[in-house]
Amino acid sequence: MKRYNKREYLENSIVRVTLKTIAEKAGVSVSLVSMHLNHHPLSERIADETRKRIDAAVKELNYRPSITARTLRNGKSRTIGLVIGQIAGIYSSFCSQSLLHEAIKYNYQLLISVTRFKREEELECLESLIDRQTDGILYNLYLKPEPQMADYLKHYPILQLSSASPDFNSLLPDIETPIAEAIRDCLSRGKRRLAGLFDDADPYNIWYSTFRTQAEQHCADYSCLDMRNFASCEELHQAIQATGAQTVFSGASTVVFKLLRYYAKRGIRHHPEFIYSYTLPTDYSAHPAVAGIIVNPFKEQITQSIQCIIRMIETKQEKCEQWRIPAIFMKGKEIRAYYEEQKEDPYFDTLVNEWDMKHV
């Protein structure tokens, strides 16, 4: 007689056990087993003794329902796709983990698809998640699908978390007011020459479009730099110098961090100040070159992202809406106080602990 170890037993039992197997074990019909396990309204008429026999058979046979069969039956897989550039970075990994934990609260699973920031892989990621019958997709990059895919997605629950294409629903930080406040603060201190760093100089990039609009409205002398055009901090530093910028605005905090480290390693003292997008607790926000931060409410965006996509899935919403969560401009002591508040918040424990370990 062949012997299975525990793992082999589980694998074989999961594959082989069906409703028919359970019905034979419990001595009842397949339809009765199906009604009981799927909580059919008529299942209330099943005798208690019969229920117990079915439950005992399920437990003994280690039955697991087929997700595929359930999807075919009710049209929902209870999975949400996440398209993201990478999951190895601090922000990307923590964001993915936070979305996953939030989805679980609503009995949804998260399937993550990585583009590695390559446009040609965007279509493959979208097709893969749709083929796997995800109920909806969270898109954490700048959504620019090919025409055929774009037409399909207009009738599919997809929520933008970074771009603001009017063709699709989006949930983004409202940064118009804080960027306007930041620019006015610069001008009041005599900093009239500004530069913006963006990872995609595209009108659907809210940092790019908002910075340009506000700089023009406040009559500031400004330049825009697309970071994809620079292979190193040296090249980016030279480009910033060429603009003569006194203050640099950045939609990515990691870029500011890299530049500050670059300046420190090379002893560069004459460089611009920075105002950047802040979400997670990072202690370099206290650097003297940081003139301010635009605070995006990370926890609120995670919670509302999952709530929005589930609402779109369950209501079959096709009307496009652009939801916004207010962001805030902070400077000076406000920054440090906010950072300390985040450090004390258990929500960010993983990040804070890892950051502290790097400085042991």
PDB file of N, CA and C in Angstrom, residues 82-103 110 112 138-141 161-162 279-280 298-299 301-303 305-306 347-348 350-351:
ATOM      1  N   LEU A  82      -3.470  43.943  -9.376  1.00  0.00           N
ATOM      2  CA  LEU A  82      -2.685  45.167  -9.139  1.00  0.00           C
ATOM      3  C   LEU A  82      -1.566  45.214 -10.164  1.00  0.00           C
ATOM      4  N   VAL A  83      -1.563  46.233 -11.001  1.00  0.00           N
ATOM      5  CA  VAL A  83      -0.478  46.440 -11.963  1.00  0.00           C
ATOM      6  C   VAL A  83       0.452  47.491 -11.393  1.00  0.00           C
ATOM      7  N   ILE A  84       1.728  47.100 -11.234  1.00  0.00           N
ATOM      8  CA  ILE A  84       2.705  47.976 -10.588  1.00  0.00           C
ATOM      9  C   ILE A  84       4.048  47.823 -11.296  1.00  0.00           C
ATOM     10  N   GLY A  85       4.883  48.841 -11.213  1.00  0.00           N
ATOM     11  CA  GLY A  85       6.162  48.798 -11.924  1.00  0.00           C
ATOM     12  C   GLY A  85       7.141  47.800 -11.341  1.00  0.00           C
ATOM     13  N   GLN A  86       7.212  47.750 -10.008  1.00  0.00           N
ATOM     14  CA  GLN A  86       8.102  46.820  -9.322  1.00  0.00           C
ATOM     15  C   GLN A  86       7.562  46.581  -7.917  1.00  0.00           C
ATOM     16  N   ILE A  87       8.041  45.520  -7.277  1.00  0.00           N
ATOM     17  CA  ILE A  87       7.633  45.292  -5.888  1.00  0.00           C
ATOM     18  C   ILE A  87       8.835  45.235  -4.958  1.00  0.00           C
ATOM     19  N   ALA A  88      10.029  45.488  -5.506  1.00  0.00           N
ATOM     20  CA  ALA A  88      11.240  45.410  -4.683  1.00  0.00           C
ATOM     21  C   ALA A  88      11.522  46.703  -3.926  1.00  0.00           C
ATOM     22  N   GLY A  89      11.016  47.832  -4.399  1.00  0.00           N
ATOM     23  CA  GLY A  89      11.287  49.106  -3.743  1.00  0.00           C
ATOM     24  C   GLY A  89      10.503  49.271  -2.458  1.00  0.00           C
ATOM     25  N   ILE A  90      10.959  50.187  -1.595  1.00  0.00           N
ATOM     26  CA  ILE A  90      10.316  50.408  -0.300  1.00  0.00           C
ATOM     27  C   ILE A  90       8.856  50.804  -0.471  1.00  0.00           C
ATOM     28  N   TYR A  91       8.598  51.791  -1.318  1.00  0.00           N
ATOM     29  CA  TYR A  91       7.219  52.246  -1.490  1.00  0.00           C
ATOM     30  C   TYR A  91       6.366  51.160  -2.141  1.00  0.00           C
ATOM     31  N   SER A  92       6.872  50.576  -3.239  1.00  0.00           N
ATOM     32  CA  SER A  92       6.094  49.599  -3.999  1.00  0.00           C
ATOM     33  C   SER A  92       5.735  48.385  -3.161  1.00  0.00           C
ATOM     34  N   SER A  93       6.708  47.873  -2.410  1.00  0.00           N
ATOM     35  CA  SER A  93       6.454  46.670  -1.614  1.00  0.00           C
ATOM     36  C   SER A  93       5.469  46.954  -0.487  1.00  0.00           C
ATOM     37  N   PHE A  94       5.640  48.093   0.187  1.00  0.00           N
ATOM     38  CA  PHE A  94       4.743  48.408   1.297  1.00  0.00           C
ATOM     39  C   PHE A  94       3.337  48.718   0.792  1.00  0.00           C
ATOM     40  N   CYS A  95       3.268  49.398  -0.349  1.00  0.00           N
ATOM     41  CA  CYS A  95       1.967  49.714  -0.948  1.00  0.00           C
ATOM     42  C   CYS A  95       1.251  48.423  -1.335  1.00  0.00           C
ATOM     43  N   SER A  96       1.969  47.491  -1.977  1.00  0.00           N
ATOM     44  CA  SER A  96       1.371  46.214  -2.392  1.00  0.00           C
ATOM     45  C   SER A  96       0.883  45.434  -1.178  1.00  0.00           C
ATOM     46  N   GLN A  97       1.719  45.374  -0.144  1.00  0.00           N
ATOM     47  CA  GLN A  97       1.354  44.654   1.069  1.00  0.00           C
ATOM     48  C   GLN A  97       0.128  45.280   1.724  1.00  0.00           C
ATOM     49  N   SER A  98       0.085  46.598   1.771  1.00  0.00           N
ATOM     50  CA  SER A  98      -1.035  47.294   2.417  1.00  0.00           C
ATOM     51  C   SER A  98      -2.332  47.066   1.654  1.00  0.00           C
ATOM     52  N   LEU A  99      -2.267  47.112   0.323  1.00  0.00           N
ATOM     53  CA  LEU A  99      -3.458  46.855  -0.491  1.00  0.00           C
ATOM     54  C   LEU A  99      -3.936  45.415  -0.317  1.00  0.00           C
ATOM     55  N   LEU A 100      -2.980  44.489  -0.243  1.00  0.00           N
ATOM     56  CA  LEU A 100      -3.319  43.073  -0.059  1.00  0.00           C
ATOM     57  C   LEU A 100      -4.059  42.869   1.267  1.00  0.00           C
ATOM     58  N   HIS A 101      -3.518  43.439   2.346  1.00  0.00           N
ATOM     59  CA  HIS A 101      -4.144  43.290   3.657  1.00  0.00           C
ATOM     60  C   HIS A 101      -5.524  43.937   3.695  1.00  0.00           C
ATOM     61  N   GLU A 102      -5.674  45.062   3.019  1.00  0.00           N
ATOM     62  CA  GLU A 102      -6.973  45.743   2.993  1.00  0.00           C
ATOM     63  C   GLU A 102      -7.985  44.921   2.204  1.00  0.00           C
ATOM     64  N   ALA A 103      -7.550  44.316   1.090  1.00  0.00           N
ATOM     65  CA  ALA A 103      -8.454  43.502   0.269  1.00  0.00           C
ATOM     66  C   ALA A 103      -8.964  42.295   1.051  1.00  0.00           C
ATOM     67  N   LEU A 110      -5.468  39.572  -3.743  1.00  0.00           N
ATOM     68  CA  LEU A 110      -4.795  40.490  -4.662  1.00  0.00           C
ATOM     69  C   LEU A 110      -3.810  39.710  -5.534  1.00  0.00           C
ATOM     70  N   ILE A 112      -0.791  40.291  -8.128  1.00  0.00           N
ATOM     71  CA  ILE A 112       0.133  41.367  -8.497  1.00  0.00           C
ATOM     72  C   ILE A 112       0.822  41.052  -9.817  1.00  0.00           C
ATOM     73  N   LEU A 138      -6.479  47.392 -10.066  1.00  0.00           N
ATOM     74  CA  LEU A 138      -5.897  48.637  -9.563  1.00  0.00           C
ATOM     75  C   LEU A 138      -4.650  48.907 -10.401  1.00  0.00           C
ATOM     76  N   TYR A 139      -4.559  50.115 -10.973  1.00  0.00           N
ATOM     77  CA  TYR A 139      -3.435  50.420 -11.865  1.00  0.00           C
ATOM     78  C   TYR A 139      -2.571  51.505 -11.244  1.00  0.00           C
ATOM     79  N   ASN A 140      -1.332  51.142 -10.855  1.00  0.00           N
ATOM     80  CA  ASN A 140      -0.481  52.059 -10.104  1.00  0.00           C
ATOM     81  C   ASN A 140       0.586  52.729 -10.964  1.00  0.00           C
ATOM     82  N   LEU A 141       0.354  52.788 -12.283  1.00  0.00           N
ATOM     83  CA  LEU A 141       1.274  53.455 -13.200  1.00  0.00           C
ATOM     84  C   LEU A 141       0.472  54.441 -14.039  1.00  0.00           C
ATOM     85  N   LEU A 161      -4.422  54.689  -9.899  1.00  0.00           N
ATOM     86  CA  LEU A 161      -3.908  55.179  -8.616  1.00  0.00           C
ATOM     87  C   LEU A 161      -2.772  56.177  -8.795  1.00  0.00           C
ATOM     88  N   SER A 162      -2.338  56.395 -10.044  1.00  0.00           N
ATOM     89  CA  SER A 162      -1.246  57.341 -10.289  1.00  0.00           C
ATOM     90  C   SER A 162      -1.561  58.334 -11.393  1.00  0.00           C
ATOM     91  N   THR A 279       4.934  60.301   1.479  1.00  0.00           N
ATOM     92  CA  THR A 279       3.858  59.397   1.877  1.00  0.00           C
ATOM     93  C   THR A 279       4.230  58.566   3.093  1.00  0.00           C
ATOM     94  N   LEU A 280       5.380  57.904   3.050  1.00  0.00           N
ATOM     95  CA  LEU A 280       5.794  56.983   4.099  1.00  0.00           C
ATOM     96  C   LEU A 280       6.852  57.599   4.999  1.00  0.00           C
ATOM     97  N   PHE A 298      -1.443  58.386   2.923  1.00  0.00           N
ATOM     98  CA  PHE A 298      -1.229  57.018   2.456  1.00  0.00           C
ATOM     99  C   PHE A 298      -2.314  56.052   2.931  1.00  0.00           C
ATOM    100  N   LYS A 299      -2.574  56.031   4.231  1.00  0.00           N
ATOM    101  CA  LYS A 299      -3.544  55.075   4.778  1.00  0.00           C
ATOM    102  C   LYS A 299      -4.934  55.282   4.180  1.00  0.00           C
ATOM    103  N   GLN A 301      -5.643  56.572   1.310  1.00  0.00           N
ATOM    104  CA  GLN A 301      -5.675  56.188  -0.096  1.00  0.00           C
ATOM    105  C   GLN A 301      -5.746  54.662  -0.253  1.00  0.00           C
ATOM    106  N   ILE A 302      -5.031  53.935   0.602  1.00  0.00           N
ATOM    107  CA  ILE A 302      -5.089  52.474   0.547  1.00  0.00           C
ATOM    108  C   ILE A 302      -6.509  51.995   0.828  1.00  0.00           C
ATOM    109  N   THR A 303      -7.083  52.491   1.918  1.00  0.00           N
ATOM    110  CA  THR A 303      -8.437  52.075   2.310  1.00  0.00           C
ATOM    111  C   THR A 303      -9.454  52.404   1.234  1.00  0.00           C
ATOM    112  N   SER A 305      -8.937  53.036  -1.933  1.00  0.00           N
ATOM    113  CA  SER A 305      -8.673  52.355  -3.198  1.00  0.00           C
ATOM    114  C   SER A 305      -9.415  51.023  -3.250  1.00  0.00           C
ATOM    115  N   ILE A 306      -9.298  50.244  -2.173  1.00  0.00           N
ATOM    116  CA  ILE A 306      -9.973  48.946  -2.128  1.00  0.00           C
ATOM    117  C   ILE A 306     -11.487  49.130  -2.093  1.00  0.00           C
ATOM    118  N   TYR A 347       0.701  51.011  12.167  1.00  0.00           N
ATOM    119  CA  TYR A 347       0.484  50.731  10.744  1.00  0.00           C
ATOM    120  C   TYR A 347       1.807  50.719   9.977  1.00  0.00           C
ATOM    121  N   PHE A 348       2.757  51.559  10.411  1.00  0.00           N
ATOM    122  CA  PHE A 348       4.030  51.706   9.695  1.00  0.00           C
ATOM    123  C   PHE A 348       5.189  50.971  10.373  1.00  0.00           C
ATOM    124  N   THR A 350       6.541  48.028  10.181  1.00  0.00           N
ATOM    125  CA  THR A 350       7.470  47.300   9.305  1.00  0.00           C
ATOM    126  C   THR A 350       8.499  48.240   8.703  1.00  0.00           C
ATOM    127  N   LEU A 351       8.033  49.357   8.183  1.00  0.00           N
ATOM    128  CA  LEU A 351       8.935  50.326   7.553  1.00  0.00           C
ATOM    129  C   LEU A 351       9.872  50.961   8.564  1.00  0.00           C
TER     130      LEU A 351
END
